[in-house]
Tab-separated table of C-alpha atoms in Angstrom:
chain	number	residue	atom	x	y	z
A	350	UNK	CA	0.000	0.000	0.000
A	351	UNK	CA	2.864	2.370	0.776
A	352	UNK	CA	4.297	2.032	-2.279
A	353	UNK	CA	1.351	2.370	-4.360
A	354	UNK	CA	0.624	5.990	-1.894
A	355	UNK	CA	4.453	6.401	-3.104
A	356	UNK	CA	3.876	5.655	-6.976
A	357	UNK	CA	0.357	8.056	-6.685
A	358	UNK	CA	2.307	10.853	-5.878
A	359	UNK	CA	4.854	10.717	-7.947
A	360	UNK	CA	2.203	11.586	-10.886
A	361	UNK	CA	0.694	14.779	-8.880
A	362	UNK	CA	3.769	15.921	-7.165
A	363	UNK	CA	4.581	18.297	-10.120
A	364	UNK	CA	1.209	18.989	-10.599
A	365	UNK	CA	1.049	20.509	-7.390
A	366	UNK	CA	3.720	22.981	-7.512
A	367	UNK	CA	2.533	24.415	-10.056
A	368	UNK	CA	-0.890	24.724	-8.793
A	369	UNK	CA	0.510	25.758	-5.362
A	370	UNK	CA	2.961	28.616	-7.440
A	371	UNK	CA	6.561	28.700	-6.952
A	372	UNK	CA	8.543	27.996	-3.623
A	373	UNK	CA	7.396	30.123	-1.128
A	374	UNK	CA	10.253	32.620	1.273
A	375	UNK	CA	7.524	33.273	4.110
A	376	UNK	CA	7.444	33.575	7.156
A	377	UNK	CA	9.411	31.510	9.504
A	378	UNK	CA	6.922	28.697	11.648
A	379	UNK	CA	5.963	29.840	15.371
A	380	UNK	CA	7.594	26.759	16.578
A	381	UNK	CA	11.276	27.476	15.338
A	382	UNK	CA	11.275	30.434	18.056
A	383	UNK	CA	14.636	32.506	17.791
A	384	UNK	CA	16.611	30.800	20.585
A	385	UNK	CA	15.456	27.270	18.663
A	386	UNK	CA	16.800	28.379	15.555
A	387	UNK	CA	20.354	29.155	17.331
A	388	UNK	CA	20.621	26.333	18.510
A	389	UNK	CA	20.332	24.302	15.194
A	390	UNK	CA	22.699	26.617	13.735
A	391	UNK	CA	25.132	26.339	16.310
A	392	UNK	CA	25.103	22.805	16.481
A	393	UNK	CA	25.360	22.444	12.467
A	394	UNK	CA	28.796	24.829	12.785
A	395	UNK	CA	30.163	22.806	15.540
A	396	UNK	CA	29.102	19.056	13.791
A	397	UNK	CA	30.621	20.605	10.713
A	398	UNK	CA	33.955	21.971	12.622
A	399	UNK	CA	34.178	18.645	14.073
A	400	UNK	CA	34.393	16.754	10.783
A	401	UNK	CA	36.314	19.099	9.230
A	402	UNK	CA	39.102	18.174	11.638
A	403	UNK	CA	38.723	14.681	10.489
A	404	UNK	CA	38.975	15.421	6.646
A	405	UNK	CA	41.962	13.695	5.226
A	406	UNK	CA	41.319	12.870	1.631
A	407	UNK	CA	45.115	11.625	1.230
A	408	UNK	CA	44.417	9.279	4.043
A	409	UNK	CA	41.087	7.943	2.788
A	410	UNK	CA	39.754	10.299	5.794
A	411	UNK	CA	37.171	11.791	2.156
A	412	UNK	CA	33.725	13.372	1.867
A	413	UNK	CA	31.589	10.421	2.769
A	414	UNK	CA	33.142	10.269	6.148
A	415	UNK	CA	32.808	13.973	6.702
A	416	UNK	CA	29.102	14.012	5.584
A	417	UNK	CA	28.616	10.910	8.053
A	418	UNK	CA	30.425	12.781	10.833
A	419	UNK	CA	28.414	15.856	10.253
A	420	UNK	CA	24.778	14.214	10.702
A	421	UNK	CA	25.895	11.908	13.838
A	422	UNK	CA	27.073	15.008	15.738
A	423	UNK	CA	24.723	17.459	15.162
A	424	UNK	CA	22.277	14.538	16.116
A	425	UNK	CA	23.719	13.829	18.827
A	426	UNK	CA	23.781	17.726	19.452
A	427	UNK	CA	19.872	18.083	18.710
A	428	UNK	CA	19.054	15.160	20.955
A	429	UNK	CA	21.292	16.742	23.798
A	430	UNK	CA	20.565	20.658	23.299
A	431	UNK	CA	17.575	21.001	21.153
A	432	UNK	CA	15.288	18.962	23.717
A	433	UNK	CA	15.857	20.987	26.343
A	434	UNK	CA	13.455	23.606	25.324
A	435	UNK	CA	9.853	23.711	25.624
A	436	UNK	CA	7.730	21.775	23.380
A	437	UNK	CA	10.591	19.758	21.710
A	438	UNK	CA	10.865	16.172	21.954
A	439	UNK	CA	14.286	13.800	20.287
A	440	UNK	CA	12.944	11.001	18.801
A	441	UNK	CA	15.462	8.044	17.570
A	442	UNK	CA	13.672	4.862	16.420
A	443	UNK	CA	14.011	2.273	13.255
A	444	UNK	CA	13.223	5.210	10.805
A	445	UNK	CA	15.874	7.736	12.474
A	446	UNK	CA	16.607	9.970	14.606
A	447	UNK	CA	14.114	12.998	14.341
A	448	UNK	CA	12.356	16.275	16.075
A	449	UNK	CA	8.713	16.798	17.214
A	450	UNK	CA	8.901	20.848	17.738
A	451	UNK	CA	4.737	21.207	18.829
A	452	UNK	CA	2.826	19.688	15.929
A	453	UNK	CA	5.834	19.967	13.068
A	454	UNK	CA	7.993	16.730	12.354
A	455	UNK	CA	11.335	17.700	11.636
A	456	UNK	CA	14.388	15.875	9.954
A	457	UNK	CA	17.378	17.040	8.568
A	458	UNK	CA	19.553	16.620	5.647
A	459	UNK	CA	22.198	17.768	3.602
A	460	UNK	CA	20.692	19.365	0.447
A	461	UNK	CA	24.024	21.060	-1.111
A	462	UNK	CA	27.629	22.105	-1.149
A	463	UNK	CA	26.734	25.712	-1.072
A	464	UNK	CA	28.925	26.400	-4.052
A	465	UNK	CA	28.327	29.829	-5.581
A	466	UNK	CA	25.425	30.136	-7.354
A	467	UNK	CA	23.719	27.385	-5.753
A	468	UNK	CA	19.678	27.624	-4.654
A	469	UNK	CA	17.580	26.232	-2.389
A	470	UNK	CA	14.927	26.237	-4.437
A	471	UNK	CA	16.479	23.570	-6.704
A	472	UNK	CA	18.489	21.522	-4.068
A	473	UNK	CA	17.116	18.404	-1.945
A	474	UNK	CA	18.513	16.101	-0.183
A	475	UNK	CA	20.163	12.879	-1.321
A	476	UNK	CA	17.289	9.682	-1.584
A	477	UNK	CA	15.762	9.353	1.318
A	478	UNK	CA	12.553	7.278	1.681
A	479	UNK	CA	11.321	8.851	4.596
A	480	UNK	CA	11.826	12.624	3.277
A	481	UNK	CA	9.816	11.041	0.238
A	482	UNK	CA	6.846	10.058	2.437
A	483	UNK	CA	7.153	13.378	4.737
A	484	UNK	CA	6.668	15.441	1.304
A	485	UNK	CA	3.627	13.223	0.213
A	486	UNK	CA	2.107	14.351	3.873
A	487	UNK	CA	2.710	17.957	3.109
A	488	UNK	CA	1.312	17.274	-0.074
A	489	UNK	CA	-1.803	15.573	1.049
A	490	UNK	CA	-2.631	18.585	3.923
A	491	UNK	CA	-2.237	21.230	0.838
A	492	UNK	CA	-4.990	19.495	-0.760
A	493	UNK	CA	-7.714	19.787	1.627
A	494	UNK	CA	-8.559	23.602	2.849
A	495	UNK	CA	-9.931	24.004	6.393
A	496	UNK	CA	-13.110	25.553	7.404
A	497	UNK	CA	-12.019	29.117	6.723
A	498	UNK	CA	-10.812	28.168	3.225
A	499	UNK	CA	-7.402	28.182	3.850
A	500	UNK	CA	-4.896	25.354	3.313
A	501	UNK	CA	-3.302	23.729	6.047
A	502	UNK	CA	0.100	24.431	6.640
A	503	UNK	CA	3.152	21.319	5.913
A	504	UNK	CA	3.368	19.459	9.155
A	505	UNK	CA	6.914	18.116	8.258
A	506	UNK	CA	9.733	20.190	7.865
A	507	UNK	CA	13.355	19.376	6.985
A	508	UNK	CA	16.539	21.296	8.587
A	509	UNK	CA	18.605	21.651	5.160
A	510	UNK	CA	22.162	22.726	5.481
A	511	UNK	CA	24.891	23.607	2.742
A	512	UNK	CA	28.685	22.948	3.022
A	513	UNK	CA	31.468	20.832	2.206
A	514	UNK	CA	34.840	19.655	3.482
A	515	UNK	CA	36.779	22.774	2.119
A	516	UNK	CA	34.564	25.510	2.653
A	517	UNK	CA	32.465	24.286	5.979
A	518	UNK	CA	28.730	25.483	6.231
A	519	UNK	CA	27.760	27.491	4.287
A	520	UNK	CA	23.781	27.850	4.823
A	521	UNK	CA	20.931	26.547	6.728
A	522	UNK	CA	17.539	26.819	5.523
A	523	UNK	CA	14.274	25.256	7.456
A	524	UNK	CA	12.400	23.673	4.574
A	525	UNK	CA	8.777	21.657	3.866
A	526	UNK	CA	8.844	19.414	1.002
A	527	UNK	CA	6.005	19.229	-1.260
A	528	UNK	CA	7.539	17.288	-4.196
A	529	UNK	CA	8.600	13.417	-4.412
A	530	UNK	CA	9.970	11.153	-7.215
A	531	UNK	CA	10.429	7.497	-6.008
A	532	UNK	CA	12.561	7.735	-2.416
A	533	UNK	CA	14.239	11.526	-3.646
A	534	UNK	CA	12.338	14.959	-2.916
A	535	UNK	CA	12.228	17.337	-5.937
A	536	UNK	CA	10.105	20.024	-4.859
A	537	UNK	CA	9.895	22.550	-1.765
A	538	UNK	CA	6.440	24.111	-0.437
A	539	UNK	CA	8.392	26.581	1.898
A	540	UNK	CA	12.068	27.504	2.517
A	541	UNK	CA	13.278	30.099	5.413
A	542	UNK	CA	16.999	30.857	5.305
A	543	UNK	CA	18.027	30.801	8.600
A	544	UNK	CA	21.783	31.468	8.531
A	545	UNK	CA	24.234	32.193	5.600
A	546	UNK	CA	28.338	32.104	6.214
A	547	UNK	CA	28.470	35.066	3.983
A	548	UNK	CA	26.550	37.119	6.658
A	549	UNK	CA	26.719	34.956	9.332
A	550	UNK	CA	25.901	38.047	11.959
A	551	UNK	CA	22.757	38.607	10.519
A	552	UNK	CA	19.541	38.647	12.460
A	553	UNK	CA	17.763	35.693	12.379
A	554	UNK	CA	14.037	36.022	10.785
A	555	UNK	CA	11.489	37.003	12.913
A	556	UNK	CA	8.578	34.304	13.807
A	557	UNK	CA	4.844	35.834	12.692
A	558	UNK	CA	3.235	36.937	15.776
A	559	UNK	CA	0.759	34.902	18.293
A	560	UNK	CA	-2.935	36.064	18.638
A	561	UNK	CA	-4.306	38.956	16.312
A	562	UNK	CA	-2.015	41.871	15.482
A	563	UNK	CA	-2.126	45.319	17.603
A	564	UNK	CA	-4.232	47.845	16.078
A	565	UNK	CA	-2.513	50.332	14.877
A	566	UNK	CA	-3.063	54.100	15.940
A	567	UNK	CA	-5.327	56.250	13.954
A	568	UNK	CA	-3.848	59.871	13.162
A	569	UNK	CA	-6.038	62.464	14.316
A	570	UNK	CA	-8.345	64.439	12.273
A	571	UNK	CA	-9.472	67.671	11.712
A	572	UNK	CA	-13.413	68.127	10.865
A	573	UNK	CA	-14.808	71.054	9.615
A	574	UNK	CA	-18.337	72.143	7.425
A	575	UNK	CA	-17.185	74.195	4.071
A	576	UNK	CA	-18.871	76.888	3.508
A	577	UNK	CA	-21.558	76.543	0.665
A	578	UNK	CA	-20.186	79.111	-2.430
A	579	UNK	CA	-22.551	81.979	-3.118
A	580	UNK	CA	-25.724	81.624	-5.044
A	581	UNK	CA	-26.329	78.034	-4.010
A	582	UNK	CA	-29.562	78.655	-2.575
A	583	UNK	CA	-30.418	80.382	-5.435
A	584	UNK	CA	-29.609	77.487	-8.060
A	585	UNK	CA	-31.627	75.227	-5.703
């Protein structure tokens, strides 16, 4: 059945985005508050320092290794920083380690080197089966509107970073997938850059507000009758 839910999907998945419009930069998801956010991007830069150290192509130390050392640290990292805060929960079972952050399900990937040039927009992770299904969620939730009209928003979320051996990180972007061919995602519903080496003191994006939005103050006006021109009356 899964795979036939896989196969299905495959079909629509391009369908979708274009129905849906182009990747959407909005706003970043209540639940990656700014002292969440930090922490993912500090642990990416230290799981990426730490491989770094190991990288030793002439010693057969090459980017496999690093790429494995980079996504057991910064898991290791998530499970012993990230869960700390409020509302987050580590998860490790047969399908991976993962985040619960509120209602989102969140993962996270490599989806690049961050060489120049380079977009999110057209970079996904490596296969990944899981990813695959997680997009086909999203994908199923942008289907069906909710009472208001609006669609729902993606549930699962992937924490996409950019780097390499040479150059370290380079980016981190918080992104849904929409899009799935076979076990490999292909499209994004939503990306929010969260960090970028080239600016890397840069404030981090602001979460939308809780609760309805302050009114704003209304300038004060002056009222006053005009005085009718003469020989109104008389064209009455």
């Amino acid at each position: 059945m899964l795979e036939n839910t896989l196969a299905d999907g495959v079909n629509s998945a391009l369908g979708l985005v274009l129905a849906f419009g182009p990747v959407s930069h909005s706003e970043c998801p209540a639940e990656f508050s700014g002292p969440v956010r930090a922490a993912i991007v500090a642990a990416l830069r230290t799981a990426y320092a730490e491989a770094d150290a190991l990288y030793a192509p002439d010693r057969g130390v090459g980017d496999r290794v690093h790429a494995i050392a980079v996504y057991d640290v910064v898991s290791m990292l998530f499970e012993r920083d990230l869960a700390l805060f409020p509302g987050v929960h580590f998860e490790s079972r047969g399908q991976g380690p993962q985040l619960r952050i509120g209602d989102l399900r969140v993962r996270w990937n490599k989806a690049g080197r961050g060489d120049r040039g380079e977009s999110i927009d057209t970079s996904f992770p490596r296969g990944s089966r899981i990813a695959a299904i997680m997009a086909l969620e999203n994908q199923q939730l942008a289907l069906w509107p909710d009472r208001d009209g609006d669609y729902q928003r993606p549930l699962n979320w992937i924490i996409c970073h950019l780097g390499n051996p040479r150059d370290s990180l380079r980016a981190v972007y918080l992104a849904a997938p929409i899009g799935a061919d076979g076990e490999r995602v292909t499209g994004w519903r939503t990306t929010v850059a969260i960090w970028n080496a080239d600016d890397p003191g840069a404030e981090f994006p602001e979460a939308p507000p809780l609760g309805l939005p302050e009114a704003a103050p209304l300038p004060e006006l002056e009222i006053a009758l005009l005085e009718e021109a003469p020989g109104v009356d008389a064209a009455r």
